[in-house]
mmCIF file of C-alpha atoms and ligand atoms in Angstrom:
data_model
loop_
_atom_site.group_PDB
_atom_site.id
_atom_site.type_symbol
_atom_site.label_atom_id
_atom_site.label_comp_id
_atom_site.label_asym_id
_atom_site.label_seq_id
_atom_site.Cartn_x
_atom_site.Cartn_y
_atom_site.Cartn_z
ATOM 1 C CA MET A 452 0.021 -0.016 0.025
ATOM 2 C CA PHE A 453 1.330 3.426 -0.936
ATOM 3 C CA ASP A 454 1.074 5.540 2.162
ATOM 4 C CA LEU A 455 1.707 9.139 1.094
ATOM 5 C CA ALA A 456 1.832 10.625 4.679
ATOM 6 C CA GLN A 457 4.421 8.102 5.640
ATOM 7 C CA ILE A 458 6.415 8.703 2.553
ATOM 8 C CA ARG A 459 6.409 12.457 3.041
ATOM 9 C CA ASN A 460 7.855 11.858 6.522
ATOM 10 C CA ASP A 461 10.829 10.185 4.897
ATOM 11 C CA PHE A 462 11.735 13.630 3.360
ATOM 12 C CA PRO A 463 12.551 16.068 6.116
ATOM 13 C CA ILE A 464 12.676 19.037 3.790
ATOM 14 C CA LEU A 465 9.042 18.620 2.767
ATOM 15 C CA SER A 466 7.908 19.831 6.209
ATOM 16 C CA ARG A 467 9.762 23.184 6.084
ATOM 17 C CA GLU A 468 8.209 26.591 5.312
ATOM 18 C CA VAL A 469 9.139 29.193 2.820
ATOM 19 C CA HIS A 470 8.195 32.828 3.365
ATOM 20 C CA GLY A 471 5.859 31.557 6.253
ATOM 21 C CA GLN A 472 3.957 29.200 3.934
ATOM 22 C CA PRO A 473 4.230 25.413 3.766
ATOM 23 C CA LEU A 474 6.716 24.477 0.972
ATOM 24 C CA VAL A 475 5.135 23.088 -2.153
ATOM 25 C CA TYR A 476 8.100 21.667 -4.078
ATOM 26 C CA PHE A 477 7.230 21.402 -7.735
ATOM 27 C CA ASP A 478 10.727 21.727 -9.096
ATOM 28 C CA ASN A 479 11.460 17.963 -9.261
ATOM 29 C CA ALA A 480 12.615 18.042 -12.886
ATOM 30 C CA ALA A 481 15.515 20.141 -11.834
ATOM 31 C CA THR A 482 16.306 17.934 -8.842
ATOM 32 C CA SER A 483 14.391 15.789 -6.529
ATOM 33 C CA GLN A 484 14.344 15.883 -2.746
ATOM 34 C CA LYS A 485 16.267 13.282 -0.752
ATOM 35 C CA PRO A 486 14.886 10.874 1.903
ATOM 36 C CA THR A 487 16.614 10.352 5.229
ATOM 37 C CA ALA A 488 17.856 6.957 4.115
ATOM 38 C CA VAL A 489 19.993 8.606 1.425
ATOM 39 C CA ILE A 490 21.317 11.382 3.593
ATOM 40 C CA LYS A 491 22.176 8.778 6.345
ATOM 41 C CA SER A 492 23.933 6.438 3.872
ATOM 42 C CA ILE A 493 26.263 9.222 2.924
ATOM 43 C CA SER A 494 26.984 10.343 6.526
ATOM 44 C CA ASP A 495 27.450 6.672 7.540
ATOM 45 C CA TYR A 496 30.205 6.369 4.923
ATOM 46 C CA TYR A 497 32.030 9.470 6.183
ATOM 47 C CA ASP A 498 31.442 8.564 9.818
ATOM 48 C CA SER A 499 32.464 4.869 9.605
ATOM 49 C CA TYR A 500 34.455 3.762 6.600
ATOM 50 C CA ASN A 501 35.598 6.731 4.571
ATOM 51 C CA SER A 502 38.583 5.622 2.570
ATOM 52 C CA ASN A 503 39.705 5.480 -1.052
ATOM 53 C CA VAL A 504 38.542 2.484 -3.041
ATOM 54 C CA HIS A 505 40.471 -0.254 -4.874
ATOM 55 C CA ARG A 506 43.972 -1.357 -4.238
ATOM 56 C CA GLY A 507 43.850 -0.530 -0.445
ATOM 57 C CA VAL A 508 45.013 -3.344 1.820
ATOM 58 C CA HIS A 509 43.470 -1.959 4.958
ATOM 59 C CA THR A 510 40.033 -2.608 6.432
ATOM 60 C CA LEU A 511 38.422 0.672 5.610
ATOM 61 C CA SER A 512 39.455 0.600 2.047
ATOM 62 C CA GLY A 513 38.023 -2.912 1.756
ATOM 63 C CA GLU A 514 34.776 -1.753 3.200
ATOM 64 C CA ALA A 515 34.525 1.310 0.951
ATOM 65 C CA THR A 516 35.406 -0.829 -2.124
ATOM 66 C CA ASP A 517 32.793 -3.374 -1.237
ATOM 67 C CA ALA A 518 30.192 -0.580 -0.720
ATOM 68 C CA TYR A 519 31.171 1.192 -3.984
ATOM 69 C CA GLU A 520 31.166 -2.018 -6.140
ATOM 70 C CA GLY A 521 28.092 -3.240 -4.378
ATOM 71 C CA ALA A 522 26.370 -0.055 -5.276
ATOM 72 C CA ARG A 523 27.341 -0.385 -8.909
ATOM 73 C CA GLY A 524 25.844 -3.907 -9.017
ATOM 74 C CA GLN A 525 22.703 -2.684 -7.322
ATOM 75 C CA ILE A 526 22.324 0.337 -9.651
ATOM 76 C CA GLY A 527 22.748 -1.974 -12.690
ATOM 77 C CA ARG A 528 20.118 -4.417 -11.509
ATOM 78 C CA TRP A 529 17.593 -1.627 -10.985
ATOM 79 C CA PHE A 530 18.007 -0.879 -14.680
ATOM 80 C CA GLY A 531 17.894 -4.606 -15.784
ATOM 81 C CA ILE A 532 21.706 -4.963 -16.122
ATOM 82 C CA THR A 533 23.538 -7.897 -14.512
ATOM 83 C CA ASP A 534 27.004 -7.181 -15.963
ATOM 84 C CA PRO A 535 28.704 -4.505 -13.706
ATOM 85 C CA GLY A 536 31.126 -3.869 -16.601
ATOM 86 C CA GLU A 537 28.175 -2.242 -18.486
ATOM 87 C CA VAL A 538 27.590 0.311 -15.578
ATOM 88 C CA ILE A 539 29.835 3.360 -15.852
ATOM 89 C CA LEU A 540 29.570 5.612 -12.870
ATOM 90 C CA LEU A 541 30.169 9.299 -13.472
ATOM 91 C CA ARG A 542 28.883 12.785 -12.688
ATOM 92 C CA GLY A 543 25.515 12.510 -14.232
ATOM 93 C CA ALA A 544 23.681 12.586 -17.581
ATOM 94 C CA THR A 545 25.705 15.433 -18.805
ATOM 95 C CA GLU A 546 29.069 13.741 -18.362
ATOM 96 C CA ALA A 547 27.586 10.507 -19.723
ATOM 97 C CA LEU A 548 26.582 12.162 -22.848
ATOM 98 C CA ASN A 549 29.878 13.929 -23.248
ATOM 99 C CA LEU A 550 31.673 10.608 -22.747
ATOM 100 C CA VAL A 551 29.570 9.028 -25.585
ATOM 101 C CA ALA A 552 30.092 11.797 -28.014
ATOM 102 C CA ASN A 553 33.800 11.851 -27.382
ATOM 103 C CA THR A 554 34.421 8.162 -27.488
ATOM 104 C CA ILE A 555 32.297 7.315 -30.569
ATOM 105 C CA ALA A 556 33.961 10.236 -32.377
ATOM 106 C CA GLY A 557 36.508 7.848 -33.634
ATOM 107 C CA GLU A 558 33.881 5.733 -35.273
ATOM 108 C CA LEU A 559 32.337 8.678 -37.187
ATOM 109 C CA LYS A 560 33.458 9.937 -40.496
ATOM 110 C CA HIS A 561 33.347 13.156 -42.471
ATOM 111 C CA GLY A 562 29.766 13.832 -43.743
ATOM 112 C CA ASP A 563 28.026 11.594 -41.192
ATOM 113 C CA VAL A 564 24.784 12.866 -39.897
ATOM 114 C CA ILE A 565 23.798 12.933 -36.151
ATOM 115 C CA LEU A 566 20.123 13.166 -35.610
ATOM 116 C CA VAL A 567 19.284 14.949 -32.350
ATOM 117 C CA GLY A 568 15.756 15.516 -30.967
ATOM 118 C CA GLU A 569 14.656 19.117 -31.283
ATOM 119 C CA THR A 570 13.348 19.009 -27.702
ATOM 120 C CA GLU A 571 16.683 17.810 -26.237
ATOM 121 C CA HIS A 572 18.270 19.301 -23.197
ATOM 122 C CA HIS A 573 21.431 21.174 -24.104
ATOM 123 C CA ALA A 574 23.432 18.193 -22.645
ATOM 124 C CA ASN A 575 22.236 16.058 -25.592
ATOM 125 C CA ILE A 576 22.885 18.826 -28.212
ATOM 126 C CA VAL A 577 26.069 20.652 -27.533
ATOM 127 C CA PRO A 578 28.430 17.641 -27.147
ATOM 128 C CA TRP A 579 27.272 16.615 -30.703
ATOM 129 C CA GLN A 580 27.733 20.085 -32.079
ATOM 130 C CA GLN A 581 31.241 20.082 -30.701
ATOM 131 C CA LEU A 582 32.027 17.250 -33.043
ATOM 132 C CA GLU A 583 30.822 19.159 -36.071
ATOM 133 C CA SER A 584 33.931 21.266 -36.704
ATOM 134 C CA ARG A 585 36.243 18.517 -35.345
ATOM 135 C CA LEU A 586 35.033 15.736 -37.558
ATOM 136 C CA GLY A 587 33.143 17.336 -40.306
ATOM 137 C CA VAL A 588 29.854 15.645 -39.205
ATOM 138 C CA ARG A 589 26.509 17.439 -39.264
ATOM 139 C CA VAL A 590 23.868 17.742 -36.509
ATOM 140 C CA VAL A 591 20.289 17.607 -37.840
ATOM 141 C CA PRO A 592 17.317 18.066 -35.570
ATOM 142 C CA ILE A 593 14.508 15.525 -35.491
ATOM 143 C CA PRO A 594 11.393 17.806 -35.571
ATOM 144 C CA VAL A 595 8.996 18.036 -32.727
ATOM 145 C CA ASP A 596 5.196 18.240 -33.302
ATOM 146 C CA ARG A 597 2.817 20.660 -31.659
ATOM 147 C CA THR A 598 1.963 18.157 -28.906
ATOM 148 C CA GLY A 599 5.662 18.097 -27.889
ATOM 149 C CA MET A 600 6.551 14.628 -29.199
ATOM 150 C CA LEU A 601 9.549 13.953 -31.450
ATOM 151 C CA ASP A 602 8.264 12.840 -34.813
ATOM 152 C CA LEU A 603 9.477 9.314 -35.724
ATOM 153 C CA GLU A 604 8.140 9.546 -39.287
ATOM 154 C CA SER A 605 10.281 12.673 -39.927
ATOM 155 C CA ALA A 606 13.263 10.835 -38.523
ATOM 156 C CA LYS A 607 12.630 7.959 -40.927
ATOM 157 C CA MET A 608 12.621 10.403 -43.766
ATOM 158 C CA LEU A 609 15.887 11.967 -42.591
ATOM 159 C CA CYS A 610 17.430 8.492 -42.377
ATOM 160 C CA ALA A 611 16.316 7.846 -45.992
ATOM 161 C CA LYS A 612 18.031 11.062 -47.099
ATOM 162 C CA HIS A 613 21.258 11.210 -45.019
ATOM 163 C CA PRO A 614 24.023 8.928 -43.891
ATOM 164 C CA VAL A 615 22.850 8.866 -40.288
ATOM 165 C CA ALA A 616 25.435 7.518 -37.848
ATOM 166 C CA VAL A 617 23.824 8.490 -34.502
ATOM 167 C CA ILE A 618 20.274 9.004 -33.262
ATOM 168 C CA ALA A 619 20.323 10.850 -29.933
ATOM 169 C CA ILE A 620 17.013 11.540 -28.159
ATOM 170 C CA GLY A 621 15.601 12.080 -24.791
ATOM 171 C CA HIS A 622 13.328 9.375 -23.275
ATOM 172 C CA VAL A 623 11.230 12.195 -21.647
ATOM 173 C CA SER A 624 11.772 15.791 -22.595
ATOM 174 C CA ASN A 625 12.488 18.048 -19.652
ATOM 175 C CA ALA A 626 10.785 21.225 -20.833
ATOM 176 C CA ILE A 627 7.509 19.469 -21.872
ATOM 177 C CA GLY A 628 7.403 16.097 -20.163
ATOM 178 C CA ALA A 629 6.614 14.226 -23.385
ATOM 179 C CA LEU A 630 7.369 10.514 -23.291
ATOM 180 C CA ASN A 631 8.930 9.826 -26.741
ATOM 181 C CA ASP A 632 8.627 6.666 -28.691
ATOM 182 C CA VAL A 633 12.201 5.470 -27.660
ATOM 183 C CA GLU A 634 11.570 1.919 -28.859
ATOM 184 C CA GLY A 635 10.659 3.193 -32.333
ATOM 185 C CA PHE A 636 13.766 5.475 -32.441
ATOM 186 C CA ILE A 637 16.045 2.685 -31.216
ATOM 187 C CA ALA A 638 14.693 0.343 -33.891
ATOM 188 C CA LEU A 639 15.227 3.079 -36.495
ATOM 189 C CA ALA A 640 18.852 3.455 -35.311
ATOM 190 C CA ASN A 641 19.361 -0.302 -35.589
ATOM 191 C CA GLU A 642 17.934 -0.505 -39.087
ATOM 192 C CA ASN A 643 20.345 2.205 -40.158
ATOM 193 C CA LYS A 644 23.327 0.786 -38.276
ATOM 194 C CA ALA A 645 23.506 4.038 -36.358
ATOM 195 C CA PHE A 646 24.317 4.395 -32.655
ATOM 196 C CA SER A 647 21.271 4.961 -30.462
ATOM 197 C CA VAL A 648 21.860 7.270 -27.548
ATOM 198 C CA ILE A 649 19.068 7.823 -25.049
ATOM 199 C CA ASP A 650 19.083 10.623 -22.453
ATOM 200 C CA GLY A 651 17.073 9.081 -19.628
ATOM 201 C CA ALA A 652 17.597 11.829 -17.137
ATOM 202 C CA GLN A 653 13.837 12.696 -17.056
ATOM 203 C CA ALA A 654 12.530 9.140 -17.477
ATOM 204 C CA ALA A 655 14.413 7.279 -14.777
ATOM 205 C CA PRO A 656 12.721 9.206 -11.852
ATOM 206 C CA HIS A 657 9.175 8.368 -13.059
ATOM 207 C CA MET A 658 9.097 4.755 -14.436
ATOM 208 C CA LEU A 659 11.019 1.549 -14.162
ATOM 209 C CA VAL A 660 13.386 1.468 -17.057
ATOM 210 C CA ASN A 661 14.816 -1.823 -18.231
ATOM 211 C CA VAL A 662 17.824 -0.702 -20.256
ATOM 212 C CA LYS A 663 18.534 -4.377 -21.369
ATOM 213 C CA ASN A 664 15.131 -4.745 -22.921
ATOM 214 C CA LEU A 665 15.268 -1.339 -24.507
ATOM 215 C CA GLN A 666 18.367 -2.451 -26.399
ATOM 216 C CA ALA A 667 19.728 1.078 -26.757
ATOM 217 C CA ASP A 668 23.455 1.407 -27.367
ATOM 218 C CA PHE A 669 23.899 4.004 -24.649
ATOM 219 C CA TYR A 670 21.525 5.106 -21.909
ATOM 220 C CA ALA A 671 22.418 8.125 -19.607
ATOM 221 C CA MET A 672 20.884 9.216 -16.304
ATOM 222 C CA SER A 673 21.529 11.351 -13.254
ATOM 223 C CA ALA A 674 20.933 10.130 -9.596
ATOM 224 C CA HIS A 675 19.844 13.478 -8.271
ATOM 225 C CA LYS A 676 16.568 13.396 -10.090
ATOM 226 C CA CYS A 677 15.880 10.005 -8.531
ATOM 227 C CA CYS A 678 16.064 10.970 -4.841
ATOM 228 C CA GLY A 679 19.918 10.468 -4.938
ATOM 229 C CA PRO A 680 22.749 12.951 -4.464
ATOM 230 C CA THR A 681 23.962 15.430 -6.926
ATOM 231 C CA GLY A 682 27.173 14.874 -8.860
ATOM 232 C CA ILE A 683 26.628 11.172 -9.633
ATOM 233 C CA GLY A 684 24.945 9.233 -12.357
ATOM 234 C CA ALA A 685 25.381 6.380 -14.725
ATOM 235 C CA LEU A 686 26.009 5.492 -18.356
ATOM 236 C CA PHE A 687 24.729 2.118 -19.375
ATOM 237 C CA ALA A 688 26.099 0.531 -22.608
ATOM 238 C CA ARG A 689 26.633 -2.838 -24.167
ATOM 239 C CA ARG A 690 29.884 -4.580 -23.113
ATOM 240 C CA GLU A 691 31.191 -5.277 -26.692
ATOM 241 C CA LEU A 692 30.671 -1.659 -27.521
ATOM 242 C CA LEU A 693 32.486 -0.333 -24.466
ATOM 243 C CA GLU A 694 35.289 -2.788 -25.105
ATOM 244 C CA ARG A 695 35.714 -1.438 -28.602
ATOM 245 C CA LEU A 696 35.720 2.231 -27.670
ATOM 246 C CA PRO A 697 38.773 4.023 -26.312
ATOM 247 C CA PRO A 698 38.886 5.493 -22.816
ATOM 248 C CA TRP A 699 37.888 9.138 -22.573
ATOM 249 C CA GLN A 700 39.888 10.519 -19.632
ATOM 250 C CA GLY A 701 43.263 9.332 -18.475
ATOM 251 C CA GLY A 702 44.572 8.948 -14.933
ATOM 252 C CA GLY A 703 44.543 6.541 -12.005
ATOM 253 C CA ASP A 704 42.218 3.603 -11.935
ATOM 254 C CA MET A 705 41.566 3.520 -15.705
ATOM 255 C CA ILE A 706 44.955 1.920 -16.345
ATOM 256 C CA ASP A 707 46.385 -1.587 -16.235
ATOM 257 C CA ARG A 708 50.081 -0.803 -16.601
ATOM 258 C CA VAL A 709 51.686 2.599 -17.288
ATOM 259 C CA SER A 710 55.100 2.889 -18.860
ATOM 260 C CA PHE A 711 56.810 5.384 -21.074
ATOM 261 C CA SER A 712 57.093 2.554 -23.624
ATOM 262 C CA GLY A 713 53.258 2.155 -23.703
ATOM 263 C CA THR A 714 50.292 2.205 -21.449
ATOM 264 C CA THR A 715 47.540 -0.496 -21.260
ATOM 265 C CA TYR A 716 44.059 0.088 -19.924
ATOM 266 C CA ASN A 717 41.909 -1.458 -17.158
ATOM 267 C CA GLU A 718 38.910 -3.742 -17.704
ATOM 268 C CA LEU A 719 35.440 -2.513 -17.821
ATOM 269 C CA PRO A 720 33.930 -0.539 -16.212
ATOM 270 C CA TRP A 721 37.027 1.058 -14.678
ATOM 271 C CA LYS A 722 38.548 1.858 -18.147
ATOM 272 C CA PHE A 723 36.024 4.776 -18.239
ATOM 273 C CA GLU A 724 36.387 5.863 -14.575
ATOM 274 C CA ALA A 725 39.666 7.784 -14.305
ATOM 275 C CA GLY A 726 40.602 9.195 -10.905
ATOM 276 C CA THR A 727 39.133 8.756 -7.453
ATOM 277 C CA PRO A 728 35.420 8.188 -7.989
ATOM 278 C CA ASN A 729 32.554 9.878 -6.148
ATOM 279 C CA ILE A 730 32.379 7.200 -3.509
ATOM 280 C CA ALA A 731 29.989 8.706 -1.024
ATOM 281 C CA ASP A 732 27.499 9.718 -3.670
ATOM 282 C CA THR A 733 27.547 6.403 -5.389
ATOM 283 C CA ILE A 734 26.632 4.835 -2.028
ATOM 284 C CA GLY A 735 23.853 7.513 -1.741
ATOM 285 C CA PHE A 736 22.696 6.732 -5.265
ATOM 286 C CA SER A 737 22.399 3.066 -4.460
ATOM 287 C CA ALA A 738 20.584 3.962 -1.201
ATOM 288 C CA ALA A 739 18.068 6.094 -3.261
ATOM 289 C CA LEU A 740 17.269 3.116 -5.571
ATOM 290 C CA GLN A 741 16.909 0.845 -2.498
ATOM 291 C CA TYR A 742 14.537 3.428 -1.003
ATOM 292 C CA LEU A 743 12.477 3.529 -4.213
ATOM 293 C CA GLU A 744 12.248 -0.292 -4.065
ATOM 294 C CA SER A 745 11.201 -0.185 -0.410
ATOM 295 C CA ILE A 746 8.313 2.033 -1.009
ATOM 296 C CA ASP A 747 6.940 0.080 -4.032
ATOM 297 C CA PHE A 748 8.140 2.335 -6.887
ATOM 298 C CA VAL A 749 5.395 1.093 -9.227
ATOM 299 C CA ALA A 750 2.673 2.156 -6.803
ATOM 300 C CA ALA A 751 4.485 5.429 -6.162
ATOM 301 C CA THR A 752 4.592 6.241 -9.892
ATOM 302 C CA ALA A 753 0.944 5.307 -10.315
ATOM 303 C CA HIS A 754 0.118 7.878 -7.528
ATOM 304 C CA GLU A 755 2.406 10.427 -9.253
ATOM 305 C CA SER A 756 0.619 10.016 -12.499
ATOM 306 C CA GLN A 757 -2.724 10.726 -10.876
ATOM 307 C CA VAL A 758 -1.457 13.903 -9.290
ATOM 308 C CA HIS A 759 0.120 14.884 -12.551
ATOM 309 C CA LYS A 760 -3.089 14.366 -14.466
ATOM 310 C CA TYR A 761 -4.976 16.399 -11.972
ATOM 311 C CA LEU A 762 -2.486 19.189 -12.379
ATOM 312 C CA VAL A 763 -2.516 19.077 -16.186
ATOM 313 C CA ASP A 764 -6.272 18.838 -16.490
ATOM 314 C CA SER A 765 -6.701 21.761 -14.091
ATOM 315 C CA MET A 766 -4.234 23.781 -16.002
ATOM 316 C CA LEU A 767 -5.666 23.058 -19.525
ATOM 317 C CA SER A 768 -9.170 24.022 -18.244
ATOM 318 C CA ARG A 769 -7.865 27.550 -17.252
ATOM 319 C CA ASN A 770 -8.216 30.205 -19.917
ATOM 320 C CA THR A 771 -5.607 32.346 -18.025
ATOM 321 C CA VAL A 772 -2.716 30.083 -18.969
ATOM 322 C CA ASP A 773 -1.139 28.602 -22.058
ATOM 323 C CA VAL A 774 0.227 25.043 -21.464
ATOM 324 C CA LEU A 775 3.228 23.883 -23.545
ATOM 325 C CA GLY A 776 2.487 20.819 -25.607
ATOM 326 C CA ASN A 777 -0.182 18.194 -24.963
ATOM 327 C CA PRO A 778 1.571 14.846 -25.522
ATOM 328 C CA GLU A 779 -0.294 11.581 -25.578
ATOM 329 C CA GLN A 780 2.052 10.227 -22.867
ATOM 330 C CA TRP A 781 2.862 12.972 -20.473
ATOM 331 C CA VAL A 782 5.241 12.657 -17.538
ATOM 332 C CA SER A 783 5.690 14.775 -14.429
ATOM 333 C CA VAL A 784 5.971 18.242 -16.086
ATOM 334 C CA CYS A 785 3.511 21.018 -16.780
ATOM 335 C CA SER A 786 5.161 23.830 -18.605
ATOM 336 C CA PHE A 787 3.059 26.930 -18.990
ATOM 337 C CA ASN A 788 2.871 30.686 -19.271
ATOM 338 C CA VAL A 789 0.331 33.030 -17.612
ATOM 339 C CA LYS A 790 -1.177 35.031 -20.495
ATOM 340 C CA GLY A 791 0.472 38.444 -20.811
ATOM 341 C CA SER A 792 2.996 37.765 -18.038
ATOM 342 C CA HIS A 793 6.724 36.920 -17.963
ATOM 343 C CA PRO A 794 7.585 33.512 -16.580
ATOM 344 C CA THR A 795 10.157 35.033 -14.128
ATOM 345 C CA ASP A 796 7.546 37.308 -12.614
ATOM 346 C CA VAL A 797 5.174 34.415 -12.181
ATOM 347 C CA GLY A 798 7.820 32.223 -10.623
ATOM 348 C CA THR A 799 9.084 34.920 -8.242
ATOM 349 C CA LEU A 800 5.536 35.628 -6.943
ATOM 350 C CA LEU A 801 4.759 31.919 -6.578
ATOM 351 C CA ASP A 802 7.867 31.664 -4.426
ATOM 352 C CA GLN A 803 6.485 34.322 -2.163
ATOM 353 C CA LEU A 804 3.505 31.928 -1.591
ATOM 354 C CA GLY A 805 5.767 28.932 -0.825
ATOM 355 C CA ILE A 806 5.615 27.349 -4.264
ATOM 356 C CA ALA A 807 8.867 26.281 -5.906
ATOM 357 C CA VAL A 808 8.794 26.108 -9.652
ATOM 358 C CA ARG A 809 11.446 26.628 -12.276
ATOM 359 C CA THR A 810 11.245 29.375 -14.843
ATOM 360 C CA GLY A 811 13.197 30.155 -18.061
ATOM 361 C CA HIS A 812 14.328 28.055 -21.040
ATOM 362 C CA HIS A 813 15.039 24.953 -18.931
ATOM 363 C CA CYS A 814 18.258 24.232 -20.930
ATOM 364 C CA ALA A 815 16.116 23.518 -23.900
ATOM 365 C CA MET A 816 16.439 26.730 -25.982
ATOM 366 C CA PRO A 817 15.598 25.000 -29.301
ATOM 367 C CA THR A 818 12.343 23.851 -27.702
ATOM 368 C CA MET A 819 11.418 27.422 -26.761
ATOM 369 C CA GLU A 820 12.431 28.621 -30.238
ATOM 370 C CA TYR A 821 10.056 26.104 -31.778
ATOM 371 C CA PHE A 822 7.144 27.237 -29.666
ATOM 372 C CA GLY A 823 8.178 30.969 -30.124
ATOM 373 C CA LEU A 824 8.634 31.613 -26.496
ATOM 374 C CA PRO A 825 11.454 33.152 -24.291
ATOM 375 C CA GLY A 826 10.627 30.605 -21.650
ATOM 376 C CA THR A 827 8.019 29.106 -19.454
ATOM 377 C CA VAL A 828 7.086 28.321 -15.938
ATOM 378 C CA ARG A 829 7.642 24.668 -15.235
ATOM 379 C CA ALA A 830 5.876 22.767 -12.414
ATOM 380 C CA SER A 831 7.074 19.165 -12.062
ATOM 381 C CA ILE A 832 5.607 16.447 -9.959
ATOM 382 C CA ALA A 833 7.276 13.694 -7.976
ATOM 383 C CA PHE A 834 5.644 10.691 -6.213
ATOM 384 C CA TYR A 835 5.813 12.519 -2.817
ATOM 385 C CA ASN A 836 3.559 15.364 -4.094
ATOM 386 C CA SER A 837 -0.116 15.423 -3.374
ATOM 387 C CA VAL A 838 -3.366 16.492 -4.859
ATOM 388 C CA GLU A 839 -3.688 18.983 -1.957
ATOM 389 C CA GLU A 840 -0.380 20.565 -3.012
ATOM 390 C CA VAL A 841 -1.748 20.877 -6.506
ATOM 391 C CA ASP A 842 -4.772 22.740 -4.977
ATOM 392 C CA LEU A 843 -2.380 25.030 -3.064
ATOM 393 C CA PHE A 844 -0.434 25.693 -6.291
ATOM 394 C CA LEU A 845 -3.634 26.454 -8.271
ATOM 395 C CA ASP A 846 -4.892 28.807 -5.648
ATOM 396 C CA ALA A 847 -1.451 30.556 -5.541
ATOM 397 C CA LEU A 848 -1.375 30.681 -9.291
ATOM 398 C CA ASP A 849 -4.797 32.257 -9.460
ATOM 399 C CA ARG A 850 -3.793 34.903 -6.917
ATOM 400 C CA VAL A 851 -0.517 35.616 -8.918
ATOM 401 C CA THR A 852 -2.529 35.954 -12.123
ATOM 402 C CA ARG A 853 -4.805 38.473 -10.516
ATOM 403 C CA MET A 854 -1.886 40.379 -9.050
ATOM 404 C CA LEU A 855 -0.141 40.532 -12.453
ATOM 405 C CA ALA A 856 -3.248 41.666 -14.240
ATOM 406 C CA HIS A 857 -3.378 44.799 -12.155
HETATM 407 N N1 LIG B 1845 19.044 15.695 -19.805
HETATM 408 C C1 LIG B 1845 17.882 16.064 -19.314
HETATM 409 C C2 LIG B 1845 16.656 15.691 -20.099
HETATM 410 C C3 LIG B 1845 17.794 16.858 -18.154
HETATM 411 O O1 LIG B 1845 16.572 17.225 -17.725
HETATM 412 C C4 LIG B 1845 19.001 17.139 -17.497
HETATM 413 C C5 LIG B 1845 18.876 17.989 -16.301
HETATM 414 O O2 LIG B 1845 18.087 18.845 -16.083
HETATM 415 C C6 LIG B 1845 20.181 16.759 -17.994
HETATM 416 C C7 LIG B 1845 20.177 16.009 -19.192
HETATM 417 C C8 LIG B 1845 21.501 17.027 -17.337
HETATM 418 O O3 LIG B 1845 21.532 16.416 -16.138
HETATM 419 P P1 LIG B 1845 22.791 16.635 -15.117
HETATM 420 O O4 LIG B 1845 22.857 18.104 -14.966
HETATM 421 O O5 LIG B 1845 22.432 15.897 -13.859
HETATM 422 O O6 LIG B 1845 24.000 16.091 -15.712
#
């Protein structure tokens, strides 16, 4: 049974006030809040067994290594991966996508086309653009439709016209919340012998993702949007692919032997993890997934979908706001503008009433350009939010709308 009151107790921050009002935290797409179990797992590490991992002969190093590598195994299993060599731990989705672009660069040739969703976060656009001048490849956007979905049929036409070598799309768009047809795009990439690269940063917090079943070449995500700490995330990729690709960064841990006559590299996954890893936050990341498991994540996401639907339906029925997109499958986000008002003004006034939302371009400037907007106000729901909070938000929004009209 999903017990919302009990779940909210697990998140100390949810009971604080902002400007004398109970906090309504609707900025989950930027980062989620953290339950006590995650906070404690990190302080336990520093309190009891803080030490560097790998190669240590002393007890603390052994304990830290076991916890770090145990966390990797658990993180992989959550995403349907049993081979820890296919789980690269790094700073988050941004670093994961940069790693992919930089390591597959050697497999691309002059004139190749990289298809990138028009609604991507900048983290899934800029690393590809950086290859353009270096390699003579071309980044071509996959058009979005008015509902906010990436158009698979247009992508098929682009594949028929161009030598497409990479298809890089978001599983869920962060500015709109559209759940894209990832299976369709991955199949299209396979048919064209192109790499499929999926940015799962906004999907992983809201649904169980089995990366093995998806059969994408690369899947990137960040822990901090899934109740885990900031500065840690994962890249999942097939072993044979990772074995073929060169390491990205050089340093400790990623080597087998170093000599001025030639250096050899470590096995997977460490070949892609140069330097001291983020041990504490990897442990916290794993604790976050264990927490999600403990609360019945499927039930939690079902509750979240109901709250999100209530929010979206209420917003669509208001003639004072314009909602961005209207995708068939819509996850967590409601991006909107109050008619005649700037998003920053709306967000700032909502904050005065205790409501935390994000305003601006949401690191998705091409999305804003397509819809002809400078930015939006983005409310985004997590499983610990409630219908009552949506009501508080709607009341606050109506007050703000009236204030701005005068
Ligand atoms: N991709 C998407 C869709 C995102 O929403 C974000 C963060 O907002 C990122 C990538 C970047 O994530 P991070 O900053 O954790 O690397």
